[in-house]
CSV table of C-alpha atoms and ligand atoms in Angstrom, one decimal:
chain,number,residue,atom,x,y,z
J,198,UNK,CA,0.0,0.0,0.0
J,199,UNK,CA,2.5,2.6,0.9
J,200,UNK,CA,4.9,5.1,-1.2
J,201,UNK,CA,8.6,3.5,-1.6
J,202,UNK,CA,9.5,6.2,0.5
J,203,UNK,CA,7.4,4.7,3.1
J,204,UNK,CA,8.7,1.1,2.2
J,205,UNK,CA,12.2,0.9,0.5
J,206,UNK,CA,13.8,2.4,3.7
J,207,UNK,CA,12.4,-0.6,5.6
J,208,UNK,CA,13.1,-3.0,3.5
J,209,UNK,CA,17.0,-2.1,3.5
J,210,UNK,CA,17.1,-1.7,7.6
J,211,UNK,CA,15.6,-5.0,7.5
J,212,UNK,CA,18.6,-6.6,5.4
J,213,UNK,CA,21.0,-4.9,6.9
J,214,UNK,CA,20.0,-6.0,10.8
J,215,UNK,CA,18.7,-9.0,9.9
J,216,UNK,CA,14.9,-7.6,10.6
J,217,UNK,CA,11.9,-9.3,9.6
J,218,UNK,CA,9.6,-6.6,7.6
J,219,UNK,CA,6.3,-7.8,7.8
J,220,UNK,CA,3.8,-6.1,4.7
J,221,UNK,CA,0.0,-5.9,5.9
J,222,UNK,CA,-1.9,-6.3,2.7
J,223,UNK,CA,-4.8,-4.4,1.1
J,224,UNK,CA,-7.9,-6.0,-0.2
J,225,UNK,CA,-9.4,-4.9,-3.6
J,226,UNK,CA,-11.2,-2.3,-2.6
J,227,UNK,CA,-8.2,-0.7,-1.7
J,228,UNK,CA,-8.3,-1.1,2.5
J,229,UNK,CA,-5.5,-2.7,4.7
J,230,UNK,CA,-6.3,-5.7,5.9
J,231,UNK,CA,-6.6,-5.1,9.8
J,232,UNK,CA,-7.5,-8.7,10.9
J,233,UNK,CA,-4.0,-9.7,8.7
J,234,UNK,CA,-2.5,-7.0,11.1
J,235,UNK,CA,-3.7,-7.8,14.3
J,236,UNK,CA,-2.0,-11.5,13.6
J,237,UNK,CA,1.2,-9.3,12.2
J,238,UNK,CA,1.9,-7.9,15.2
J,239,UNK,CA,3.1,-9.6,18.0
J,240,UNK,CA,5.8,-9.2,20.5
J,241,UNK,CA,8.7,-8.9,18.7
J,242,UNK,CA,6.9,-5.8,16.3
J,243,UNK,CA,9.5,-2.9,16.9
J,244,UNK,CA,8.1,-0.1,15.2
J,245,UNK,CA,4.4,0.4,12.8
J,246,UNK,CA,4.1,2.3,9.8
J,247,UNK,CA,1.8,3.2,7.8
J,248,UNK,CA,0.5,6.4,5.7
J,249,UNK,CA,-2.4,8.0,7.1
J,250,UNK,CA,-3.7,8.6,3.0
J,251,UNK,CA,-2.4,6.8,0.1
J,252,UNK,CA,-1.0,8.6,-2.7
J,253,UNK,CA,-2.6,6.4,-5.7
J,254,UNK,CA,-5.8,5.3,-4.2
J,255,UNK,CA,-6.4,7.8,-2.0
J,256,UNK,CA,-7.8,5.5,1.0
J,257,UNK,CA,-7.8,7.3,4.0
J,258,UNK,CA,-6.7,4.6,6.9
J,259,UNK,CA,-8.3,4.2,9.9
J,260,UNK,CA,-5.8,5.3,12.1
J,261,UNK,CA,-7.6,5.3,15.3
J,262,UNK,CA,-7.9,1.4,15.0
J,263,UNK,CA,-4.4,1.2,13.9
J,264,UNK,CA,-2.6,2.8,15.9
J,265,UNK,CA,-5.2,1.5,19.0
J,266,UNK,CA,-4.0,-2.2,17.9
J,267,UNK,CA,0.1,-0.9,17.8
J,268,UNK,CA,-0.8,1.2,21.2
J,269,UNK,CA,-1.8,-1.9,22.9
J,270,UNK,CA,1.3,-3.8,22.1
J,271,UNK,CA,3.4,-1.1,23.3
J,272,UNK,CA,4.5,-0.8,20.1
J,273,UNK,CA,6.0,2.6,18.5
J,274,UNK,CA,4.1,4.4,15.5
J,275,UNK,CA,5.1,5.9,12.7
J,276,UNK,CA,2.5,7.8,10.4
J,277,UNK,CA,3.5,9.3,6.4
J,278,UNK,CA,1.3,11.9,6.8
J,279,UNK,CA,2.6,13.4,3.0
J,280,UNK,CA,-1.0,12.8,1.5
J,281,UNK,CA,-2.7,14.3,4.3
J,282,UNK,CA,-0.8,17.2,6.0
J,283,UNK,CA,-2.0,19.9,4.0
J,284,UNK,CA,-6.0,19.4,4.8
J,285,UNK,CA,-5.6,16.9,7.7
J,286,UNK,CA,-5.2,18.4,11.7
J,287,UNK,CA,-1.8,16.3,12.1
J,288,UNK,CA,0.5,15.8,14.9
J,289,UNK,CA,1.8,12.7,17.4
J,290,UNK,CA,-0.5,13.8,20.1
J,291,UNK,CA,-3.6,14.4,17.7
J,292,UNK,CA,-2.9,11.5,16.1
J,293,UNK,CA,-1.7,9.0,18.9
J,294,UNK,CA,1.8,7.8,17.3
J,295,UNK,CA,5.6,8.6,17.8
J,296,UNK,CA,6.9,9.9,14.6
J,297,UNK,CA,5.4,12.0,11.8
J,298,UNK,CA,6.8,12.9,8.2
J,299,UNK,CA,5.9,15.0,5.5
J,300,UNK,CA,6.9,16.7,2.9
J,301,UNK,CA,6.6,20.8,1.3
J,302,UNK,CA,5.6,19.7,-2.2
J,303,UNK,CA,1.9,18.3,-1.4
J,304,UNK,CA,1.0,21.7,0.5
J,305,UNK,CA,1.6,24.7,-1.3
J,306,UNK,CA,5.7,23.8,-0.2
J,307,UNK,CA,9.3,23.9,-2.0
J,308,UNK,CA,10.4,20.5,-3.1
J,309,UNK,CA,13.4,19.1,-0.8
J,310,UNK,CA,11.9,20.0,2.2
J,311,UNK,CA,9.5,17.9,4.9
J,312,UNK,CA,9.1,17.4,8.6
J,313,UNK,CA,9.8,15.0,10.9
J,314,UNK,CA,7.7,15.0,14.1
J,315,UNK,CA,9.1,13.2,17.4
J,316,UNK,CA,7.2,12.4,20.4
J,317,UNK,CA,8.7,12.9,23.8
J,318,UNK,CA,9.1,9.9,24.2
J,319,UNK,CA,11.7,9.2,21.7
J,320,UNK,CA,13.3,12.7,21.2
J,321,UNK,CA,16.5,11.0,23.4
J,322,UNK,CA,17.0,7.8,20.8
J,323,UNK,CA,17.4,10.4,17.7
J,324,UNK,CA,20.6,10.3,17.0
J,325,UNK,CA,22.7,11.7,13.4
J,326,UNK,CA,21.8,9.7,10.6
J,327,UNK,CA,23.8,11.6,8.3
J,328,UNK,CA,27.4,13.3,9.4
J,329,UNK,CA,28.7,17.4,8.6
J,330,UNK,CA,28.5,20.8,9.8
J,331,UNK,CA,26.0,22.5,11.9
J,332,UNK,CA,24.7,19.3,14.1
J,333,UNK,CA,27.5,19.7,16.9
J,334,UNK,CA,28.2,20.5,20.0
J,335,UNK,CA,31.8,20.2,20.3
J,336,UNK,CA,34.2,18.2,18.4
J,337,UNK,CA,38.0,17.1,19.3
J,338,UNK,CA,40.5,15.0,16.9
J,339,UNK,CA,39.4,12.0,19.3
J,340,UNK,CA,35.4,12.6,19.8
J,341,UNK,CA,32.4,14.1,18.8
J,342,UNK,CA,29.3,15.3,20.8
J,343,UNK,CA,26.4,16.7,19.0
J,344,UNK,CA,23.4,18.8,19.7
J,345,UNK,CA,19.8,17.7,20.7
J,346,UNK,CA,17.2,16.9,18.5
J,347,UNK,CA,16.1,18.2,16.2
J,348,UNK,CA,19.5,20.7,14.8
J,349,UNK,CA,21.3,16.9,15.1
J,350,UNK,CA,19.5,15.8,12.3
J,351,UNK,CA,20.2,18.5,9.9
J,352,UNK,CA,24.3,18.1,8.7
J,353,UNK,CA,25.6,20.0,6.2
J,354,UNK,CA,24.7,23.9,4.8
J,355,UNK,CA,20.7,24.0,5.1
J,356,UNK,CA,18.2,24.5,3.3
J,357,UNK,CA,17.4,27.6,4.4
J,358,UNK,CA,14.9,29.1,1.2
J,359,UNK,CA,13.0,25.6,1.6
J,360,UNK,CA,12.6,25.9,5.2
J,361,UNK,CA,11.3,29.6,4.5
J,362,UNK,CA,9.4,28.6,2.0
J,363,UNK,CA,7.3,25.9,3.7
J,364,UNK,CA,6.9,28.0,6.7
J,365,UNK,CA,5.3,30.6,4.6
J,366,UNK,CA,3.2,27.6,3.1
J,367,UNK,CA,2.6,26.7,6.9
J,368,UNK,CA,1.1,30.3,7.6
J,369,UNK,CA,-1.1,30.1,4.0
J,370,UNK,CA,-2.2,26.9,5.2
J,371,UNK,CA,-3.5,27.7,8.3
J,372,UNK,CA,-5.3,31.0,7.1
J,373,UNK,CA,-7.1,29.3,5.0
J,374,UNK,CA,-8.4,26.2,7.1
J,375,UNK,CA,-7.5,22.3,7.3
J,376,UNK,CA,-11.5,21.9,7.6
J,377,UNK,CA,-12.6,24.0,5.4
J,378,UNK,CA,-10.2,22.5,2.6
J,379,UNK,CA,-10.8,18.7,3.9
J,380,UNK,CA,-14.6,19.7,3.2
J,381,UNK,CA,-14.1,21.3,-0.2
J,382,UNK,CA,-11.7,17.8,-1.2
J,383,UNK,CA,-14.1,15.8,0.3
J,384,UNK,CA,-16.8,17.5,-1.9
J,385,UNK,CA,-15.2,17.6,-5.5
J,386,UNK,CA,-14.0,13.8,-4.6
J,387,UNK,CA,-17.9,12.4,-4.2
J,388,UNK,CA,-18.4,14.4,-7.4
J,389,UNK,CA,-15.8,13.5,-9.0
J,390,UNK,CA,-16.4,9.6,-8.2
J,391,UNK,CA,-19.9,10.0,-9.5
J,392,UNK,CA,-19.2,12.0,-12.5
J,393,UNK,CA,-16.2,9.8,-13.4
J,394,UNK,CA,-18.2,6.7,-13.1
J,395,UNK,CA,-20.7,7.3,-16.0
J,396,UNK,CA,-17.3,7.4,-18.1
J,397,UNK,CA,-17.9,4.5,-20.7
J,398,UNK,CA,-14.9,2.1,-20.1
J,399,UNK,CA,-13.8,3.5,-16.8
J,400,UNK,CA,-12.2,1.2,-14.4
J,401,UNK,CA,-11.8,3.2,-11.0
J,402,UNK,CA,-8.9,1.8,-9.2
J,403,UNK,CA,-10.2,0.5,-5.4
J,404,UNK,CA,-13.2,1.3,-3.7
J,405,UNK,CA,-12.5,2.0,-0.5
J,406,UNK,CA,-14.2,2.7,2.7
J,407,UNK,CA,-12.9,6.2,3.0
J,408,UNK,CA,-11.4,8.1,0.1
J,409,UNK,CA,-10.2,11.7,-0.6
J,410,UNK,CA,-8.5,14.1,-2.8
J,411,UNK,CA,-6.6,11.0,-5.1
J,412,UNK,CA,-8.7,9.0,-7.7
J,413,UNK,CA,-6.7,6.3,-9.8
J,414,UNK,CA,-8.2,5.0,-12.5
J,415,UNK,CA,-8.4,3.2,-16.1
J,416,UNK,CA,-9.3,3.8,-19.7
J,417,UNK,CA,-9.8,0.8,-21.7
J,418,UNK,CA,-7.2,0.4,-24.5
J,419,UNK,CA,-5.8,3.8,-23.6
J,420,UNK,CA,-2.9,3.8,-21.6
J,421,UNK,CA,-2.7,6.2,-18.9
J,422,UNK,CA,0.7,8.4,-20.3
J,423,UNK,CA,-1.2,9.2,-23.7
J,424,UNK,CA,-4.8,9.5,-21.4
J,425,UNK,CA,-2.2,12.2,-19.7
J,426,UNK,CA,-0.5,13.4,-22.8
J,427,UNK,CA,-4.1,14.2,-24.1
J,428,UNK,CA,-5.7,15.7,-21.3
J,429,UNK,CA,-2.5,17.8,-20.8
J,430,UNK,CA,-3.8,19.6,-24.2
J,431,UNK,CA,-7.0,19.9,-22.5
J,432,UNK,CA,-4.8,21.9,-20.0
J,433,UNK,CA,-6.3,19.2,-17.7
J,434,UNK,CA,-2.6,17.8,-15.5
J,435,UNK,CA,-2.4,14.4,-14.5
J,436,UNK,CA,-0.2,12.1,-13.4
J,437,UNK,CA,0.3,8.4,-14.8
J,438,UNK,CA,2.5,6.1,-13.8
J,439,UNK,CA,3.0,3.7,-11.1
J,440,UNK,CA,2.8,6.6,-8.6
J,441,UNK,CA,6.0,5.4,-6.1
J,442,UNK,CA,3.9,2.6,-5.4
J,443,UNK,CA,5.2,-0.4,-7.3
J,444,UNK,CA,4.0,-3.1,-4.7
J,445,UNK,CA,0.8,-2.0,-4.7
J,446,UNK,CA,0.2,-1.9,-8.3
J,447,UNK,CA,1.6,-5.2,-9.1
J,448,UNK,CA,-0.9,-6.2,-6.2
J,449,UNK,CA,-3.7,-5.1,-8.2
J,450,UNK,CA,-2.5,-6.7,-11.1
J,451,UNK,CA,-1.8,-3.2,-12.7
J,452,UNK,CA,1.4,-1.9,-14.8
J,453,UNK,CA,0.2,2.0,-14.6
J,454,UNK,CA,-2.5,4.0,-13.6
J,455,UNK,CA,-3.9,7.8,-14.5
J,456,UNK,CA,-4.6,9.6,-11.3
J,457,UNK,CA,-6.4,12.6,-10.7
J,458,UNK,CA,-5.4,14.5,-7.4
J,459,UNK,CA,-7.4,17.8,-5.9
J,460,UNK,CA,-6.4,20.6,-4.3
J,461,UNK,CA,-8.1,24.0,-2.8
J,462,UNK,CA,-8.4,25.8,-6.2
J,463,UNK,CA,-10.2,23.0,-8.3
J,464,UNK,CA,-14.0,23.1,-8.9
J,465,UNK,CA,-16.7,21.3,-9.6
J,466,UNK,CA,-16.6,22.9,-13.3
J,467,UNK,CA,-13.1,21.6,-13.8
J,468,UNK,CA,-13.9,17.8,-12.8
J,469,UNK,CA,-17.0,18.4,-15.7
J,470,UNK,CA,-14.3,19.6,-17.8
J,471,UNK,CA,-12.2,16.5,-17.3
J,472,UNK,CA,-15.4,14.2,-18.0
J,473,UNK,CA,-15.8,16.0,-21.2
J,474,UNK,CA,-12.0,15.8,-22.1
J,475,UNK,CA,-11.6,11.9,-21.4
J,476,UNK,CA,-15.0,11.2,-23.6
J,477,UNK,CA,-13.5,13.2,-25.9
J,478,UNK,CA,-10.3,10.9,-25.7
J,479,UNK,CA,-12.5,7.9,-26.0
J,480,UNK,CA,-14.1,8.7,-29.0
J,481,UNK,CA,-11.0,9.7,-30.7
J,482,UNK,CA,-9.1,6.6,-30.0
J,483,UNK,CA,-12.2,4.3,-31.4
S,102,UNK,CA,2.0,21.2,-29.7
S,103,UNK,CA,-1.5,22.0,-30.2
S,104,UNK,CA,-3.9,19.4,-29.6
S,105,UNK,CA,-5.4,19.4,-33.2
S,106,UNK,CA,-1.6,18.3,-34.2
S,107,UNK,CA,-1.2,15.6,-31.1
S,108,UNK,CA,-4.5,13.9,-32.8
S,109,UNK,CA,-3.5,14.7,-36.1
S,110,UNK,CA,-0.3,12.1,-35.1
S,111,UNK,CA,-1.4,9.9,-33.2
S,112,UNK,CA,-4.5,9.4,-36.0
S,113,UNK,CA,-2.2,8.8,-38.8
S,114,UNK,CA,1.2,8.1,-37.4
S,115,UNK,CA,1.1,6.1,-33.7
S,116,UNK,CA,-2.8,4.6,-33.6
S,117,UNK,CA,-2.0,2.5,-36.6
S,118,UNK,CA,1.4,1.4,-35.5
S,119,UNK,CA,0.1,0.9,-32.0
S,120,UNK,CA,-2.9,-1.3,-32.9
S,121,UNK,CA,-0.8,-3.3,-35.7
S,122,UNK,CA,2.4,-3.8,-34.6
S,123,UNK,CA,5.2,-5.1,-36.5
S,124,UNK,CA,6.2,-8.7,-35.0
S,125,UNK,CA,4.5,-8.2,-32.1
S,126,UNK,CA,4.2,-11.7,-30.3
S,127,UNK,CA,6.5,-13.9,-28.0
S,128,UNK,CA,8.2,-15.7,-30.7
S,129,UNK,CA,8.8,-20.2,-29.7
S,130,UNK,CA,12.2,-19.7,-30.3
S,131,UNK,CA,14.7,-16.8,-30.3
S,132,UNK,CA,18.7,-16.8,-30.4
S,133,UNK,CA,18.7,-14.0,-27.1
S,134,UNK,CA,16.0,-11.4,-25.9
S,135,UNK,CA,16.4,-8.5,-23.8
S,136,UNK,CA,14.3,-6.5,-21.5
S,137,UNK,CA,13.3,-2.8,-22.4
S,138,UNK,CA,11.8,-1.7,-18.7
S,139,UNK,CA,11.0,1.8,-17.5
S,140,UNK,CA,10.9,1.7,-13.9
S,141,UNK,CA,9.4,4.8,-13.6
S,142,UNK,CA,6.3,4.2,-15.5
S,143,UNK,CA,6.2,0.6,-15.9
S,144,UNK,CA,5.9,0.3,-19.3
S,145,UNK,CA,7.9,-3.3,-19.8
S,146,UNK,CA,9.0,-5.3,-23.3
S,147,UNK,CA,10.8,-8.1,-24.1
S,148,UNK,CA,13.0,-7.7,-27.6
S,149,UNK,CA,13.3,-11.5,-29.6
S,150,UNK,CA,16.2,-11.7,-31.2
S,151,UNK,CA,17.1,-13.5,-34.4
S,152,UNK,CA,20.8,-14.2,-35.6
S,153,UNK,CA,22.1,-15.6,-38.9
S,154,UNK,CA,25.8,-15.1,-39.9
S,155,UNK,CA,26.9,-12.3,-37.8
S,156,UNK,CA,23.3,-10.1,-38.4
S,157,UNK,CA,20.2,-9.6,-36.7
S,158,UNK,CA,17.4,-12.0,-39.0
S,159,UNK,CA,14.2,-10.9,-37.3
S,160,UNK,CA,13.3,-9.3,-34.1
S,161,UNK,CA,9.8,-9.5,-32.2
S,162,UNK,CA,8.8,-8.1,-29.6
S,163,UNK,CA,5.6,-8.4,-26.7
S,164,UNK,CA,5.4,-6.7,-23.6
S,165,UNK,CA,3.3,-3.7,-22.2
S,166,UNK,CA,3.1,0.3,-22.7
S,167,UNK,CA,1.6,3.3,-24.1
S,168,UNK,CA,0.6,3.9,-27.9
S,169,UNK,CA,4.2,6.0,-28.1
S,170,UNK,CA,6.5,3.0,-26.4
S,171,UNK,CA,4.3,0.4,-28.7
S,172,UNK,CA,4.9,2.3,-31.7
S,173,UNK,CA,8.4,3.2,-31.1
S,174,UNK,CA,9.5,-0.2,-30.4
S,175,UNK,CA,7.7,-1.2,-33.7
S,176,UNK,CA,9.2,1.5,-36.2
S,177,UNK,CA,12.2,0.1,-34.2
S,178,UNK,CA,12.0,-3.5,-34.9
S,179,UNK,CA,11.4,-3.0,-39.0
S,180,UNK,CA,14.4,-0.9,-39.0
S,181,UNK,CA,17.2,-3.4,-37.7
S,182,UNK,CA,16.2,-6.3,-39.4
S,183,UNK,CA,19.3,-7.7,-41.3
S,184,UNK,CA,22.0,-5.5,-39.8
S,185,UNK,CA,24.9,-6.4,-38.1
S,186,UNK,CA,26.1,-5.1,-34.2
S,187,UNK,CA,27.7,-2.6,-35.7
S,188,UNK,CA,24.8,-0.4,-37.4
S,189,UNK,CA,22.8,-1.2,-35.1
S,190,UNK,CA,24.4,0.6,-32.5
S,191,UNK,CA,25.4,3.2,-35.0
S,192,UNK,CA,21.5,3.6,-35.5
S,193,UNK,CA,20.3,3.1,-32.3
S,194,UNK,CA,22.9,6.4,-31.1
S,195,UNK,CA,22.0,8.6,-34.2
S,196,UNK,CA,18.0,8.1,-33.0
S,197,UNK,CA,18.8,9.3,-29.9
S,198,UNK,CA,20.6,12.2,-30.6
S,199,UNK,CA,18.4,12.9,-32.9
S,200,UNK,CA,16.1,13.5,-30.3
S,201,UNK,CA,17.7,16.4,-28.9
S,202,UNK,CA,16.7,19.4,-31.1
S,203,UNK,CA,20.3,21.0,-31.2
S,204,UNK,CA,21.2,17.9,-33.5
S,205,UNK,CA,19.8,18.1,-37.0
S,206,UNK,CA,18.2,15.2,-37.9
S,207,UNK,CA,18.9,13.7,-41.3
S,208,UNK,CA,17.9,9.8,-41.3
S,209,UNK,CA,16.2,9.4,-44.6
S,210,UNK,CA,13.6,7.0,-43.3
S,211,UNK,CA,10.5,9.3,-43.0
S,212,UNK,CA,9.1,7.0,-39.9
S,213,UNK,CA,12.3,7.2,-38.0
S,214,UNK,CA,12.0,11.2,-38.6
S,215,UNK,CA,8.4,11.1,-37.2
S,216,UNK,CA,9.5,9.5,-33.7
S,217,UNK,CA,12.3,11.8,-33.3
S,218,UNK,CA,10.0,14.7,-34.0
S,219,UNK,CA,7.7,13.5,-31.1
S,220,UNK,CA,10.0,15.4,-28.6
S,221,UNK,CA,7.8,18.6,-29.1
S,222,UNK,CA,5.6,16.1,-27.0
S,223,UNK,CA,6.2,17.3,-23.9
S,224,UNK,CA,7.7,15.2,-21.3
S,225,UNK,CA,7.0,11.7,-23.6
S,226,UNK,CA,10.6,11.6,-24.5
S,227,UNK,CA,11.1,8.4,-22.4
S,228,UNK,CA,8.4,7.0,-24.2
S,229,UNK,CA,10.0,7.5,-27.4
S,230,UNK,CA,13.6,6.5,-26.4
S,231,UNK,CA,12.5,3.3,-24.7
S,232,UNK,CA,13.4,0.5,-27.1
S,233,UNK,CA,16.3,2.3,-28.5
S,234,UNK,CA,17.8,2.8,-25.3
S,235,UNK,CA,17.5,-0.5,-24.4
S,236,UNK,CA,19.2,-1.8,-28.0
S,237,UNK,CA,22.3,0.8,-27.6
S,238,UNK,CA,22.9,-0.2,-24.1
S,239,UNK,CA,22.7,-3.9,-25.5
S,240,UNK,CA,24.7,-3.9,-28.5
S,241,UNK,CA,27.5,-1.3,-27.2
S,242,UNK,CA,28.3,-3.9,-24.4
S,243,UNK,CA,27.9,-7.5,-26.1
S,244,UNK,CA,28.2,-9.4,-29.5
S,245,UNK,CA,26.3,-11.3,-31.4
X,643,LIG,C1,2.2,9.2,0.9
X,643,LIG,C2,3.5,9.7,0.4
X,643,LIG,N1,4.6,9.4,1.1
X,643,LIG,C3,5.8,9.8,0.8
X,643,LIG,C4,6.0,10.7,-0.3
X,643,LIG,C5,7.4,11.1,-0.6
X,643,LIG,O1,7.8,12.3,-0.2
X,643,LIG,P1,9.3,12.8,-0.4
X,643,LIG,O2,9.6,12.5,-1.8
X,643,LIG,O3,9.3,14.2,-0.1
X,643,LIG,O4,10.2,11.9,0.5
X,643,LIG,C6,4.9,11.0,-1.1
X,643,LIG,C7,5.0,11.9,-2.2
X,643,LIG,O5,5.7,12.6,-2.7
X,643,LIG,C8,3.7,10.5,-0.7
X,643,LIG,O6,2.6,10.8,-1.4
């Protein structure tokens, strides 16, 4: 289910240390499997995660029974909250886990720059994972000590204009609204679903119980780079591809997908613009 | 490119190449075959190879991708029948340069000119370069 950056880093740790990464599959519909990881989890589980939306289907997870299970195993919690930051209220209190990430570019942000949130509890175990400038507290020819998280996390020159820059994106954020946005995505997503559905040879990619912003989804006989290539022309921007989410589409026995993603600014006009646009498409390539 | 032009290709250039392929099946038999995979969209082909006395005979291919990849590879495949290592790499580098608008292109084969054109198709150039990628980094590195 989750974005390689939510996956690939595991799966390394887990060869280097000898660590067993256990993968909690998703049904059709596009849902984790929370039975499969109620028997995944078990004493030996050393840290959870999981995104709270995914980027191709757009299934929001249900993190309160997630991170409940985890929570009852004493078991640390990590949460990609990348999809969801930018509409979502997020932190590790709000959201009952240890760690949260996300990144700039999915809220109005630079590219290259993201937060990671650390819960008390854990502040003491973070500890360099990368080495340079700027992360220490005093340094001899034979030792090092560095500073406290978080500036011990940050080597080398920074990025200063990013960190500016998503801070400004921080401030637009919040003058807007999370709620008012998570209403407005919530909105165009039901009409988009609907609208998208009476597309002649549609397949929508997962159904699942809770969905929002991100719609994947299928032309028949078109393939989703020239459904995107098209609809560019259209000035309608998608993305198609596998979406950083390899595992997940081979699960569905899928090689690509188009997907549609939403933001503040799109209407309801636009979405009947895109309808028109990918019947358009349809009755070109037939 | 305007979209009256996209259609205008794709209608008389890329649909017909897409939807009848040249050789496009998994052949019984085939002297080697190589992989032409882009990991960052997925779109995934297996080249057949051919050999007879130091050439390329006949190449198929089969695999899965978009119209552009499809009718690339195709193009492709009818062009390299019945050369040797050598012009096929020598082809396989002139297409790809030939892709980058600061080198004229001059191959005489009017299909081969179409493809490289394509680059005004924004951000499809991966697309286009697919299969000839995959034979230049093949036939630089190994012999028949
Ligand atoms: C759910 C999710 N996780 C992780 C990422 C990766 O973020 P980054 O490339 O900033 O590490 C993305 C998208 O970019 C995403 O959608």
């Amino acid at each position: 289910m989750e974005h390689h950056a939510n996956f690939i880093p595991w799966q390394m740790l887990a060869k280097k240390y000898q660590i067993e990464l256990r993968i909690v599959p998703m049904n059709k519909d596009g849902d984790l499997d929370l039975t499969e990881l109620k028997s995944l989890i078990d004493h030996k589980t050393q840290l959870l995660a999981v995104s709270h939306i995914s980027n191709t289907i757009g299934t929001i997870h249900p993190l309160d029974e997630i991170t409940g299970l985890a929570k009852n195993k004493k078991i640390p919690i990590l949460i990609d909250a990348a999809q969801s930051a930018c509409h979502f209220e997020i932190g590790v209190d709000s959201l009952n886990c240890d760690f949260i990430t996300f990144s700039g570019h999915k809220m109005f942000g630079p590219f290259g720059v993201g937060i990671l949130q650390v819960s008390e509890k854990y502040l003491g175990d973070m500890t360099p994972f990368n080495l340079g400038g700027g992360i220490i507290k005093d340094v001899q020819i034979g030792k090092t000590s560095f500073l406290n998280f978080p500036h011990n996390l940050d080597a080398g020159t920074p990025n200063v204009s990013g960190v500016i820059g998503l801070s400004a994106a921080l401030k637009l954020i919040s003058k807007i609204g999370k709620s008012d946005m998570e209403s407005h995505l919530n909105n165009l997503t039901l009409f988009a679903l609907d609208q998208l559905s009476q597309v002649p040879g549609i397949e929508i990619i997962g159904n699942p119980k809770k969905r929002i912003g991100i719609i994947s989804f299928n032309l028949k006989n078109i393939h989703p780079h020239d459904i995107a290539s098209f609809l560019n022309k259209d000035g309608i921007a998608l993305r198609a591809g596998m979406h950083c989410t390899q595992p997940l589409l081979r699960s569905l026995g899928l090689h690509a997908t188009a997907r549609i993603s939403f933001s503040i600014y799109n209407t309801e006009k636009e979405i009947n613009k895109l309808i028109l646009s990918l019947k358009d498409l349809i009755k070109f390539w037939s | 490119m305007k979209k009256q032009k996209l259609q205008q290709l794709y209608k008389n250039e890329i649909l017909p190449e897409n939807e009848n392929p040249y050789h496009f099946q998994e052949p019984l038999e085939a002297s080697f075959s190589i992989e032409a995979y882009n990991s960052m969209c997925g779109d995934k082909y297996t080249l057949y190879f051919d050999t007879c006395e130091g050439q390329i005979s006949s190449v198929y291919f089969y695999g899965i991708g978009c119209a552009l990849s499809k009718a690339s590879i195709s193009i492709m495949c009818k062009n390299i029948e019945n050369l040797n290592v050598e012009d096929i790499t020598d082809l396989s580098n002139k297409f790809i340069l030939g892709i980058n608008p600061e080198h004229p292109n001059n191959d005489s084969n009017k299909k081969i000119q179409m493809l490289q054109k394509l680059i005004d198709l924004d951000g499809r150039e991966d697309c286009i370069k697919l299969g000839w990628e995959t034979l230049k980094n093949h036939f630089e590195n190994n012999e028949l």
